[in-house]
Short mmCIF file of C-alpha atoms and ligand atoms in Angstrom, two decimals:
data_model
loop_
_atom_site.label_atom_id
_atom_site.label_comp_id
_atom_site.label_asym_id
_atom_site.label_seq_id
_atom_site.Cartn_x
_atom_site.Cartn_y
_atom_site.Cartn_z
CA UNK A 800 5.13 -44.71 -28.63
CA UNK A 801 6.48 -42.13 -27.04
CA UNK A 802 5.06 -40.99 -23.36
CA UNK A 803 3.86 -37.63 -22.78
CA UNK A 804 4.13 -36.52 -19.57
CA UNK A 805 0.83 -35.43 -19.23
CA UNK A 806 -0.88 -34.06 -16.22
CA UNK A 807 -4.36 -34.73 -17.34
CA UNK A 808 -6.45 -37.07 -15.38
CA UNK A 809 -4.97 -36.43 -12.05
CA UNK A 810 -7.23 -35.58 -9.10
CA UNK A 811 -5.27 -33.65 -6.88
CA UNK A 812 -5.76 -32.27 -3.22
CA UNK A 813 -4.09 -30.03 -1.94
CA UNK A 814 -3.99 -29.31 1.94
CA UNK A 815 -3.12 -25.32 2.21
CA UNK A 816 -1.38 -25.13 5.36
CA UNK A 817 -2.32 -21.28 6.09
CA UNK A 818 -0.51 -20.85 9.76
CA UNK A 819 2.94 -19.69 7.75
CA UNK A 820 1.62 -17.91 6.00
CA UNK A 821 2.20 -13.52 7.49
CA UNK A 822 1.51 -10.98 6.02
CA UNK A 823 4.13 -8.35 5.81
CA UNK A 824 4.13 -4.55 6.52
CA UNK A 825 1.24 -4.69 8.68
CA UNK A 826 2.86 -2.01 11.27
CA UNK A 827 0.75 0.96 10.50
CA UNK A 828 -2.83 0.81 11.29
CA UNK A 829 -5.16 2.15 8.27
CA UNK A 830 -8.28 3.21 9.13
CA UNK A 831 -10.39 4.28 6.00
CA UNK A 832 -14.31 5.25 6.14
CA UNK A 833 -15.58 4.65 2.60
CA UNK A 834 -16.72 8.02 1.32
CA UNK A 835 -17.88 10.42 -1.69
CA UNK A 836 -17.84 9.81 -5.08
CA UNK A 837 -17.36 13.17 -5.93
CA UNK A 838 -18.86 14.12 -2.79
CA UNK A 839 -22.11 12.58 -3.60
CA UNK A 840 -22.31 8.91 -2.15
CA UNK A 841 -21.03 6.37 -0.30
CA UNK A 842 -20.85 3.68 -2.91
CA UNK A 843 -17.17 3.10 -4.74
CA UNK A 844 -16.69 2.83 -8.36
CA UNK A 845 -15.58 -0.59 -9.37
CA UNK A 846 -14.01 -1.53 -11.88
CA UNK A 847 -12.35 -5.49 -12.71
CA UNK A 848 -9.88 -5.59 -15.03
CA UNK A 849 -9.89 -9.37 -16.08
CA UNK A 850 -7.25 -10.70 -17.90
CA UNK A 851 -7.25 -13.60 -20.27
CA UNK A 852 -4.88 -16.44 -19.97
CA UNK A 853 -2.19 -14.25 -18.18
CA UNK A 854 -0.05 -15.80 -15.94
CA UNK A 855 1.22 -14.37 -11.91
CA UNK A 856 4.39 -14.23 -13.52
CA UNK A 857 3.94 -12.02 -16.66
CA UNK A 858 3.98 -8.46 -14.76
CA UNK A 859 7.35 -6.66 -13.63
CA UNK A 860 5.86 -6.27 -9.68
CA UNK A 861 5.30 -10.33 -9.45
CA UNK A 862 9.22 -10.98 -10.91
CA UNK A 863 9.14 -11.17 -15.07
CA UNK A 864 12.27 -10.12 -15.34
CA UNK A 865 11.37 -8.23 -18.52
CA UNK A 866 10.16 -5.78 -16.31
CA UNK A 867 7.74 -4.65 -19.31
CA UNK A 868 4.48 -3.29 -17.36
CA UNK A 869 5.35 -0.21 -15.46
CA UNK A 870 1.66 1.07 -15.94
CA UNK A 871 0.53 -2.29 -13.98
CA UNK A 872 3.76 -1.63 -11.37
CA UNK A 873 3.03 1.82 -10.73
CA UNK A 874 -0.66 0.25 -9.69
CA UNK A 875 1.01 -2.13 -7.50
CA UNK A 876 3.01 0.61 -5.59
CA UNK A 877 -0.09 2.93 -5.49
CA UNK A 878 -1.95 -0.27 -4.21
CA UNK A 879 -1.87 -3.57 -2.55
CA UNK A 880 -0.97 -6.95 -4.07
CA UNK A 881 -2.44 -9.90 -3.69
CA UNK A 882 0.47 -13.11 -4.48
CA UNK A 883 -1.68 -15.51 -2.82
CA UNK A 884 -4.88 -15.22 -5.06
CA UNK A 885 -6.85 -17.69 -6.57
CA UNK A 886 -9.19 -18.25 -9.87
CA UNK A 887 -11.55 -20.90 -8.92
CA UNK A 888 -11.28 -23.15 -12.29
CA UNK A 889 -8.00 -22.80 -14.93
CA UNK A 890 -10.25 -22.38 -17.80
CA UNK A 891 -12.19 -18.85 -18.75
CA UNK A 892 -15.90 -19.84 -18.40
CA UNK A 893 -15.88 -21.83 -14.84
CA UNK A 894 -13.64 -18.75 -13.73
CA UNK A 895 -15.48 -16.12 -15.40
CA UNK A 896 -19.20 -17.38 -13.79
CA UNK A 897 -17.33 -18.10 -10.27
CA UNK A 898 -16.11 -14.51 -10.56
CA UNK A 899 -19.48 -12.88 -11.22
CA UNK A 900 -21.69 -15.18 -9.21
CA UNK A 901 -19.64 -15.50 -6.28
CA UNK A 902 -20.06 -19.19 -6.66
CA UNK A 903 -18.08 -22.10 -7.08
CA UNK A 904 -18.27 -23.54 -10.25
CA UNK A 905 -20.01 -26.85 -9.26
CA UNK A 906 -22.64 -24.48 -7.89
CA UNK A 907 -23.22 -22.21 -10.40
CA UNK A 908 -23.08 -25.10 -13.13
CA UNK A 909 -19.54 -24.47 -15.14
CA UNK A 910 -17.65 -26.98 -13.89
CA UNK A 911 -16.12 -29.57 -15.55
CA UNK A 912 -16.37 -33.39 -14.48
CA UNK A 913 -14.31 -36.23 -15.88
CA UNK A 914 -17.10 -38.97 -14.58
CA UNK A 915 -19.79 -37.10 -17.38
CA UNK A 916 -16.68 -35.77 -19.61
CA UNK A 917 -17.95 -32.32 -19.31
CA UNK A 918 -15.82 -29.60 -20.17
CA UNK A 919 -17.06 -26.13 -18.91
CA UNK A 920 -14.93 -23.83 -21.29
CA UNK A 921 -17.60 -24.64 -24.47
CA UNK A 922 -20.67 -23.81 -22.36
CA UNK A 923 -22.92 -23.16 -25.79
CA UNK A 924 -22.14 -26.93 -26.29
CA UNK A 925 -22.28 -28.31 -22.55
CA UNK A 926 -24.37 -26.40 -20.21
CA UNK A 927 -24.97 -23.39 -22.78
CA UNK A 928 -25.00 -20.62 -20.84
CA UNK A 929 -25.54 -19.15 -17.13
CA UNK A 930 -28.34 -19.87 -15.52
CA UNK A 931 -30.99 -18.13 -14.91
CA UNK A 932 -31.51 -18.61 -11.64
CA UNK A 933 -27.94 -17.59 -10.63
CA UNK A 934 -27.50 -13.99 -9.84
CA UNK A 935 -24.93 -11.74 -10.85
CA UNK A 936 -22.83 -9.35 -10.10
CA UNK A 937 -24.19 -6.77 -11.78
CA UNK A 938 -27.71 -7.48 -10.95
CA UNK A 939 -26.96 -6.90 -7.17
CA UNK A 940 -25.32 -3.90 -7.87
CA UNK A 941 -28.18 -2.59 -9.52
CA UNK A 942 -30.38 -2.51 -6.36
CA UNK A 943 -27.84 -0.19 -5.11
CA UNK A 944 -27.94 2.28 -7.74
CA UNK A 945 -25.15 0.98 -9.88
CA UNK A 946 -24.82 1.35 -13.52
CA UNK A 947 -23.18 -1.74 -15.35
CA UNK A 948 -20.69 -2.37 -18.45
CA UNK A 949 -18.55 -5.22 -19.67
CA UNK A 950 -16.04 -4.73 -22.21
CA UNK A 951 -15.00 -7.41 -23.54
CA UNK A 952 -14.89 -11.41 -23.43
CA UNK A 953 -18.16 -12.72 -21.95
CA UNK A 954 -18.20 -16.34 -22.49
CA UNK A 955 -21.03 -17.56 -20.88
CA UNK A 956 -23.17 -18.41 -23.38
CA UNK A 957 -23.77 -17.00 -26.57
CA UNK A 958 -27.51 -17.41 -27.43
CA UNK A 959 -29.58 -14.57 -26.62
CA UNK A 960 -31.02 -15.81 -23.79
CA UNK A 961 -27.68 -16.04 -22.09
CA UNK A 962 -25.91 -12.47 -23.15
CA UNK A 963 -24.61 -10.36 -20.77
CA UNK A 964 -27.99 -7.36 -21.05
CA UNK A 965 -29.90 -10.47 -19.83
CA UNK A 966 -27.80 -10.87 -16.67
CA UNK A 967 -27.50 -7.30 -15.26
CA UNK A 968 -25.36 -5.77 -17.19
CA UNK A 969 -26.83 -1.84 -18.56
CA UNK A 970 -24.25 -1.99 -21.74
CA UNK A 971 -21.62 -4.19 -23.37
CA UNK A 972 -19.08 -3.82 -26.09
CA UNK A 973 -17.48 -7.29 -26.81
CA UNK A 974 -17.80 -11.02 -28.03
CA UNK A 975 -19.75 -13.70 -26.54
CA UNK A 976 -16.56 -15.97 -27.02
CA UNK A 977 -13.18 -16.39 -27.67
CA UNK A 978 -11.54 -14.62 -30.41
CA UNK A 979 -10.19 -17.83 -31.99
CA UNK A 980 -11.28 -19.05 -35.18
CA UNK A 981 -12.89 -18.37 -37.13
CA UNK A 982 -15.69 -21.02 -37.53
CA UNK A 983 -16.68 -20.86 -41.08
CA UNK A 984 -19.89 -23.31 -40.54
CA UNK A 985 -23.52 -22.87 -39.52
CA UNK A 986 -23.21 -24.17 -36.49
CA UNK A 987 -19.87 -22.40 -35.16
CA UNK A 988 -20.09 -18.96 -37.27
CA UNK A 989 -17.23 -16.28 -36.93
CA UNK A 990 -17.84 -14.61 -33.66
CA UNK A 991 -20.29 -11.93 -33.12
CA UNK A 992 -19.17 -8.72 -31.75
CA UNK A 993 -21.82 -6.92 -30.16
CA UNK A 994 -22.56 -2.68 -28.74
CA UNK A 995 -25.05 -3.52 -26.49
CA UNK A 996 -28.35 -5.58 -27.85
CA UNK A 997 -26.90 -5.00 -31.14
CA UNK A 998 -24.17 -7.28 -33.49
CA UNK A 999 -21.66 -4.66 -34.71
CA UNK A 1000 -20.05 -6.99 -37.16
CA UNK A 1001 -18.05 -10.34 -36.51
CA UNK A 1002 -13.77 -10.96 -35.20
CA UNK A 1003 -11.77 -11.23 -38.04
CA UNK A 1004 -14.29 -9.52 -40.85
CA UNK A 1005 -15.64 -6.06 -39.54
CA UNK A 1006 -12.80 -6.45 -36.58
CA UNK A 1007 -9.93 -7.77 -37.84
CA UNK A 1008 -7.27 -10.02 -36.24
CA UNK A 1009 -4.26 -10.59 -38.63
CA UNK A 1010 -4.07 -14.43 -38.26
CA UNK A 1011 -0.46 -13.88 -39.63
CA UNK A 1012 1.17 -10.96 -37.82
CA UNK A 1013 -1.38 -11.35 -35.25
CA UNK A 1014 -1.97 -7.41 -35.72
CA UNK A 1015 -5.24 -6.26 -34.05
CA UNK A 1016 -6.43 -3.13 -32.32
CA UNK A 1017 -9.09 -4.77 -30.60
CA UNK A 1018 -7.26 -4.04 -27.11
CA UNK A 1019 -7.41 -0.07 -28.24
CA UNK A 1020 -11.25 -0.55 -28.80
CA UNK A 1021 -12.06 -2.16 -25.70
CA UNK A 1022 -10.28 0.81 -24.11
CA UNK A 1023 -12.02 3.53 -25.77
CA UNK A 1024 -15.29 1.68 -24.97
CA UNK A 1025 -14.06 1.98 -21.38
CA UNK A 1026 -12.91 5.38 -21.17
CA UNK A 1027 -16.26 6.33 -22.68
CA UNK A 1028 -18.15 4.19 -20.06
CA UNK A 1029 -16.03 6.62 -17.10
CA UNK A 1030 -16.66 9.70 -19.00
CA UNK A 1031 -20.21 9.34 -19.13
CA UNK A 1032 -20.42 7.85 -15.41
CA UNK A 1033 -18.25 11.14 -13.98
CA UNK A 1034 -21.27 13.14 -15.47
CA UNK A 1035 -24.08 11.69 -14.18
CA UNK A 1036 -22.16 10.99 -10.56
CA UNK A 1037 -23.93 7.55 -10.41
CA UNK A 1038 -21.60 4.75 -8.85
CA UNK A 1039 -20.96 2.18 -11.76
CA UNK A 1040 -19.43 -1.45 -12.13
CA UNK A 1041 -16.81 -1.83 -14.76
CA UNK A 1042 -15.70 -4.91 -15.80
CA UNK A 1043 -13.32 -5.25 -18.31
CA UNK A 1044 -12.24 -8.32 -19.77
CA UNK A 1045 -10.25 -7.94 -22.74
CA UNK A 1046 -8.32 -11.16 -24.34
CA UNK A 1047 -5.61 -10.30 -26.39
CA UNK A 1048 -3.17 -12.44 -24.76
CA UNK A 1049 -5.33 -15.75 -25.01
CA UNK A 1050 -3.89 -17.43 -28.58
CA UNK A 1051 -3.62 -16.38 -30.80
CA UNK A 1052 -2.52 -13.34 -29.24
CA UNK A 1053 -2.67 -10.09 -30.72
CA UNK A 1054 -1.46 -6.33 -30.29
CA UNK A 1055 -2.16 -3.01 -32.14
CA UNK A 1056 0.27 -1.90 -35.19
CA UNK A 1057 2.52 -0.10 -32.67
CA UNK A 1058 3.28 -2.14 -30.03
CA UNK A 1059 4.12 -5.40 -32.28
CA UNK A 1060 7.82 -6.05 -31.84
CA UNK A 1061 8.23 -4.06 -29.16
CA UNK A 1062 8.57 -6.67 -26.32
CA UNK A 1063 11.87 -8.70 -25.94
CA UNK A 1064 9.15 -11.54 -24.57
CA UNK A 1065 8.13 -11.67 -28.36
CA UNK A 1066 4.01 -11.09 -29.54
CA UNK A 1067 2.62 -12.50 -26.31
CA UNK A 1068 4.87 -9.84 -24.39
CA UNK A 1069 3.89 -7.13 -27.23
CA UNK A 1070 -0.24 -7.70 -25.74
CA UNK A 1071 0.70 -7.52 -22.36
CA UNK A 1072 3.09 -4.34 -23.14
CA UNK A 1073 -0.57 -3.25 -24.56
CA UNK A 1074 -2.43 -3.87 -21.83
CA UNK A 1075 -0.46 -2.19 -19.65
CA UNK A 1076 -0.62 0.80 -21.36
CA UNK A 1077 -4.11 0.61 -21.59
CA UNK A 1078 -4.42 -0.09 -17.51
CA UNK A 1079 -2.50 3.05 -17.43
CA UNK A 1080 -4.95 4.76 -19.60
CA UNK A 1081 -7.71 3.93 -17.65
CA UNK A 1082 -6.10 4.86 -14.12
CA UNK A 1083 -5.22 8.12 -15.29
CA UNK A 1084 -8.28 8.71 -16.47
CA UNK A 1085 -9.99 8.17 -13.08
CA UNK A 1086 -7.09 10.58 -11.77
CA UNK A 1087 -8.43 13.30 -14.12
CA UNK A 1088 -11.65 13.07 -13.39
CA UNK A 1089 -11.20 13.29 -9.82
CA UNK A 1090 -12.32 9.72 -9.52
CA UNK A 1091 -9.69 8.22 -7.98
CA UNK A 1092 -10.73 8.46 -4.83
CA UNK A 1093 -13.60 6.72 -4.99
CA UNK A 1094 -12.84 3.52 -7.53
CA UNK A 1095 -11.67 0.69 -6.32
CA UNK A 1096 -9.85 -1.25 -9.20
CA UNK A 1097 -8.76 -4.97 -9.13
CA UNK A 1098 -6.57 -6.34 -11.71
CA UNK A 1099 -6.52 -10.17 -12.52
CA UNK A 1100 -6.36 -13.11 -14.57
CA UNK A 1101 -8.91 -15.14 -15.42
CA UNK A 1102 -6.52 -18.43 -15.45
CA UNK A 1103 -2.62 -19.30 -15.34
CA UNK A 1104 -0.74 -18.92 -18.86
CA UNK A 1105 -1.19 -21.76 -21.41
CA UNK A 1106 2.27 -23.59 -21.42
CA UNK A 1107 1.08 -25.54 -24.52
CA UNK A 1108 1.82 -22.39 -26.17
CA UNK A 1109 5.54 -22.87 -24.98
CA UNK A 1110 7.39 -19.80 -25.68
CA UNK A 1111 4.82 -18.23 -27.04
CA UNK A 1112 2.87 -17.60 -23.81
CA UNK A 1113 3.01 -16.28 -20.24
CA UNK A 1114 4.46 -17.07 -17.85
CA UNK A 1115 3.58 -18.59 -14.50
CA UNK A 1116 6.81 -17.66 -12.62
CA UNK A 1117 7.94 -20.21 -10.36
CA UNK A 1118 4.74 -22.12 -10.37
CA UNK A 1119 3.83 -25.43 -11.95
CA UNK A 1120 1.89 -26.53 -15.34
CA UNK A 1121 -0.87 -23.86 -16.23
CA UNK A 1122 -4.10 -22.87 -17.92
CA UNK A 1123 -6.18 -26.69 -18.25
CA UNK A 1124 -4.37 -27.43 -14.98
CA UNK A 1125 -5.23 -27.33 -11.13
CA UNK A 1126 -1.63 -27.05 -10.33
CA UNK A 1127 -0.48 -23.47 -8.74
CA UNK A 1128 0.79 -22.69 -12.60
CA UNK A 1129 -3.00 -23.07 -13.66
CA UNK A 1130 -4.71 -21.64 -10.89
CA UNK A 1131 -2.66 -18.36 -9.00
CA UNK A 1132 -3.16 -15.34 -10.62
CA UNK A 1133 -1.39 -11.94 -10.61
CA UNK A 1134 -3.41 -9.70 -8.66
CA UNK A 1135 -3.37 -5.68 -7.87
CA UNK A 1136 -5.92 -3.93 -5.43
CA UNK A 1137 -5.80 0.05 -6.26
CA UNK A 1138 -7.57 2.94 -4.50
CA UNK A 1139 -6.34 5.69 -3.16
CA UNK A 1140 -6.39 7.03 0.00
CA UNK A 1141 -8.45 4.27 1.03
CA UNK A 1142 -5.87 1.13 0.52
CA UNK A 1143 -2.68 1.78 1.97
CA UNK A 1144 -0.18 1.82 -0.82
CA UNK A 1145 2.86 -0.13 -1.61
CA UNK A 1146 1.58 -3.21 0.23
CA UNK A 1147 1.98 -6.68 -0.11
CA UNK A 1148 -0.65 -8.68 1.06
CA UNK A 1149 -0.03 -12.36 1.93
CA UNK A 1150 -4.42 -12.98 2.72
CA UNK A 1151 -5.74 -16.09 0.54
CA UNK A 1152 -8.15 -15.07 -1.74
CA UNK A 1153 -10.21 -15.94 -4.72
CA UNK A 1154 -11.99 -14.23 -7.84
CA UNK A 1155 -14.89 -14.90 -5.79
CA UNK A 1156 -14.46 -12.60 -3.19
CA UNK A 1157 -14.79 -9.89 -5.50
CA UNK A 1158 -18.50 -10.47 -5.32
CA UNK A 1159 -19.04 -10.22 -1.82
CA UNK A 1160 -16.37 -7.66 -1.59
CA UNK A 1161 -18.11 -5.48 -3.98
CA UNK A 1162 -21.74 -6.17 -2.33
CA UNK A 1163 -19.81 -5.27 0.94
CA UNK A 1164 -18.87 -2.21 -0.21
CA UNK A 1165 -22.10 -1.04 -2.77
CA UNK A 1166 -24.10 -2.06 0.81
CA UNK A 1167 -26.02 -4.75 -0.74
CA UNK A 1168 -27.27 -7.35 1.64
CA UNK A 1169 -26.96 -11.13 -0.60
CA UNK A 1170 -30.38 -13.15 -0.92
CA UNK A 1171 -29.89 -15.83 2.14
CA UNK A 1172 -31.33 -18.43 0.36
CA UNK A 1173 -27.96 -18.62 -2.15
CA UNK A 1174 -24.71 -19.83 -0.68
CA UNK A 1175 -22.14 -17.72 -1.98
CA UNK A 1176 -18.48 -19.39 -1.74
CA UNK A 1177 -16.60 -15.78 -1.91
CA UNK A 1178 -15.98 -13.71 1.41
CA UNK A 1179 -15.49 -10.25 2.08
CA UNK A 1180 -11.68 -8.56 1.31
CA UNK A 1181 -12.23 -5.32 2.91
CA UNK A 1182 -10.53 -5.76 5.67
CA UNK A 1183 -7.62 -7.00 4.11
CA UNK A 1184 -7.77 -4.25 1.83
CA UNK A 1185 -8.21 -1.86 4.03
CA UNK A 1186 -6.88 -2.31 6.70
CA UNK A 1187 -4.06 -4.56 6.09
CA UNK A 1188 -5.32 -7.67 7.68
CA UNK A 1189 -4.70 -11.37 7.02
CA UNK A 1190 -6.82 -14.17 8.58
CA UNK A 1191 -7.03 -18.07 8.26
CA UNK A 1192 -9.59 -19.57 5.76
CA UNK A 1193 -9.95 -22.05 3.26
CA UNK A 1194 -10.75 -22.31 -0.06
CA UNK A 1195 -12.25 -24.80 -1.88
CA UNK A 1196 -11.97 -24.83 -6.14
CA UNK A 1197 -14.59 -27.54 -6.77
CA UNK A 1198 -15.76 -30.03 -3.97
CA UNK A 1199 -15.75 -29.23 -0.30
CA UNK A 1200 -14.82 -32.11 1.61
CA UNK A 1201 -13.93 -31.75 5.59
CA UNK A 1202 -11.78 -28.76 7.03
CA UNK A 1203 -9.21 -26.96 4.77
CA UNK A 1204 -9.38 -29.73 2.27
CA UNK A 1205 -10.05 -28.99 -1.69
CA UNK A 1206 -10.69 -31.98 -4.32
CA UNK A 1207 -9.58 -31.12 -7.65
CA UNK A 1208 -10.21 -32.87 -10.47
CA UNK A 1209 -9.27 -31.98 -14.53
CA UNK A 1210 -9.43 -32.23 -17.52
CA UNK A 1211 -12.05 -34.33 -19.68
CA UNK A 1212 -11.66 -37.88 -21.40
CA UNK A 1213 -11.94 -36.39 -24.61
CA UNK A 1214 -9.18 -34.07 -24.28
CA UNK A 1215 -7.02 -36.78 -22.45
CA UNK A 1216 -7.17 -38.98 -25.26
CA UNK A 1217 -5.86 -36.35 -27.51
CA UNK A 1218 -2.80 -36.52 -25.34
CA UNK A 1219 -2.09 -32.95 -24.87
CA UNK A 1220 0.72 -31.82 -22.95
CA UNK A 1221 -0.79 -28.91 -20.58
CA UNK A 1222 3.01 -29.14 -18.55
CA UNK A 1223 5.67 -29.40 -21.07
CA UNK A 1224 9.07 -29.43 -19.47
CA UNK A 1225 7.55 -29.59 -16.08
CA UNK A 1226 7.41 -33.05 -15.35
CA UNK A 1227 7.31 -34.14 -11.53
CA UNK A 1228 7.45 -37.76 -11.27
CA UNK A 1229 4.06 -39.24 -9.91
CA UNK A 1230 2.35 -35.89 -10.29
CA UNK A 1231 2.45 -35.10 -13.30
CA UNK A 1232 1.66 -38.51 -15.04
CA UNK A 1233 -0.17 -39.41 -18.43
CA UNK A 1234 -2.38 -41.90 -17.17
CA UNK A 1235 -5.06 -40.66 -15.11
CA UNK A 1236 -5.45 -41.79 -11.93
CA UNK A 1237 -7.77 -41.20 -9.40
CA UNK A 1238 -6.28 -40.03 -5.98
CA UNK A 1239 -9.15 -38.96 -4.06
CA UNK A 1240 -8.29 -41.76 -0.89
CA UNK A 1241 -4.70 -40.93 -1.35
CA UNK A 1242 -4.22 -37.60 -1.96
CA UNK A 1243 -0.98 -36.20 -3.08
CA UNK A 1244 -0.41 -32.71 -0.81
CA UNK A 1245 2.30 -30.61 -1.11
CA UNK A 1246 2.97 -27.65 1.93
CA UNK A 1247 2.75 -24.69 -0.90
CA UNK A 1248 4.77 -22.57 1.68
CA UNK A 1249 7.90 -24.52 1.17
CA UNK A 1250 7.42 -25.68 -2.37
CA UNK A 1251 4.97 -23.17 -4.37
CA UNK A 1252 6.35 -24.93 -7.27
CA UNK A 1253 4.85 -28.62 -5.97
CA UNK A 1254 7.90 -30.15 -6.77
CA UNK A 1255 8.08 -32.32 -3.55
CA UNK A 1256 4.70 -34.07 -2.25
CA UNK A 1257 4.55 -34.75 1.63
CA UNK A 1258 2.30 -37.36 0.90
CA1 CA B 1134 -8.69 -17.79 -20.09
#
């Protein structure tokens, strides 16, 4: 039988050794004062652009060498970027509820746990949905004023209980799931596409995905559905919360008739080429309605790039294993900070940070005070993006244990057993091993600074 080198099963801490880490052009000192939306309030537009499944290495500005995103590079020299940021969980759903509850997945209840085989990306099978009791994003907002749409992806929960108008959000144009499939059974039907409260028609039938050429112009809808969103937003002059999640480059990955074969990276790099234009879109749009100004946009991903899609995926630049994977490769994500005249442009910002930081960040800056009685794991960015500052923290993707240490644990028993390789081509020996092994009282740490690739444990 042959071995896989597998890196499921593997707990894995990592000790992030933060003193070595500078930021870099930190000369000028950038003093902002957060002002008018068109004059009329102190609350920023925000907007999250959430990528699905991309990796830190698929955009020109973080080294593909394709150099096929100028939209997204153009951000990054208007803006700030971010090479040291973090999901907190390599699959969408844990990432997705950390992002928008602040919360680490463990608190917020998408995690996944090997001891009770749990696995946190099929919530409508495993926990469902999110909870009531956690609070989101959106629903903070609100008590300052804020008007709230997702495009896109939700995936946290698809039974009506758990949809996104339940949760906060004013409007929605997108899928409660994944775009693969379909499910042609009662129990896992085709997925829904909804307009707000209402289905619109189902992926693949009334929005069609081209199994085949993977042809879709899904990623053109979700843009439209955004542009409208601004349009509407610069009348009224009310501050609003955009998040937009499309997932064209989660497999099968698809693109719109004319950007297939456009990409030397092949379809995957034909989505992204899509997505960039439609980052573009949406910038210039807040340019033209004098918006700009006042909109703070953050562009991420929601986990690293699925290597089990080989060549047919993203990329995770000099990182290790990906998506399904707590390795850097699974869980650093490209990440772009844009807002003019308030975030000094053209800056690279070494600060550790995590999707859940956007929370606070965003409560920071809507001046919304966080109920005390709910520990929130994210902190605020501001002055990082502001004013150029770095500081020492820690992070913790699943279990805090003492000081700067994280415990990371993957991947369920079920999926072990199927024997996928989630690092093909990446083996390190005694890292990334088939048999699971537990290595919580011997951790393996590597000192990221010297080996972001975690080629070389210290211990
Ligand atoms: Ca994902």
């Amino acid at each position: 039988m042959t071995r896989i080198p597998n890196c499921q099963g593997i707990v894995l801490l990592l000790l992030l050794l933060f003193s070595h880490i500078v930021s870099i052009t930190l000369t000028l000192a950038f003093s902002v004062a957060v002002t008018a939306n068109n004059g009329n309030t102190s609350k920023p537009n925000i907007i999250i652009m959430l990528m699905d499944d991309m990796g830190w290495g698929d955009l020109g500005v973080f080294g593909n060498p394709a150099m096929e995103t100028p939209n997204l590079d153009r951000m990054a020299a208007e803006g700030m970027i971010f090479p040291n940021f973090y999901t907190a969980n390599p699959l969408c759903s844990p990432s997705r509820a950390a992002l928008l509850t602040g919360r680490l997945p463990i608190r917020n209840g998408f995690y996944t746990s090997n001891a009770h085989a749990r696995n946190a990306y099929t919530p409508q099978y495993i926990v469902e949905g999110i909870s009531n009791t956690e609070i989101l994003l959106p629903k903070m907002l609100h008590k300052a004023g804020y008007v709230s749409k997702i495009v896109g992806k939700w995936h946290l929960g698809h039974r009506a209980s758990f949809l996104p108008l339940k949760h906060g959000f004013h409007e929605w144009f997108g899928s409660p799931n994944c775009h693969f499939g379909p499910f042609n059974d009662l129990d896992r039907p085709n997925i829904p596409v909804y307009d707000g409260a209402q289905m619109v028609g189902r992926y693949y039938e009334e929005f069609p995905i081209d199994k085949k050429t993977g042809e879709s112009n899904l990623t053109q809808l979700y843009l439209q559905h955004a542009l409208e969103f601004i349009n509407r937003q610069a009348v009224t002059g009310t501050p609003f919360f955009l998040y937009w999640a499309p997932d064209a480059t989660h497999a099968p990955v698809y693109a719109s008739r004319r950007f297939l074969g456009t990409s030397q990276r092949g379809i995957y790099g034909d989505a992204v080429r899509e997505l960039d234009q439609a980052v573009g879109a949406l910038l210039e749009r807040l340019h033209s309605l004098d918006l700009h100004s006042n909109s703070l946009v953050f562009f991420t991903s929601d986990n690293g790039a699925a290597l089990i899609s080989g060549p047919k995926g993203g990329s995770n630049g000099p990182f290790l294993c990906g998506k399904e994977t707590t390795f850097e490769g699974g869980m650093r994500e490209p990440a772009i900070a844009w807002w003019p005249s308030h975030i000094p442009p053209g800056r690279v910002n070494h600060q550790l940070a995590t999707v859940m930081d956007l929370f606070t960040t965003s409560l920071v800056l809507a001046g919304v005070t966080p109920p005390s009685s709910t520990p929130l794991d994210g902190i605020d960015l501001t002055p990082a993006l502001l004013h150029t500052r770095t500081w020492d923290r820690c992070i913790c993707a699943f279990v805090c244990l003492d000081g700067c240490f994280i415990l990371m644990t993957r991947n369920s028993w079920q999926e072990f057993h199927q024997g996928i390789n989630f690092c093909p081509a990446q083996e390190v020996h005694g890292v990334t091993t088939h048999n699971q092994t537990d290595h919580t009282q011997h951790p393996i740490l590597f000192h990221l600074g010297r080996d972001p690739g975690e080629k070389y444990p210290i211990r």
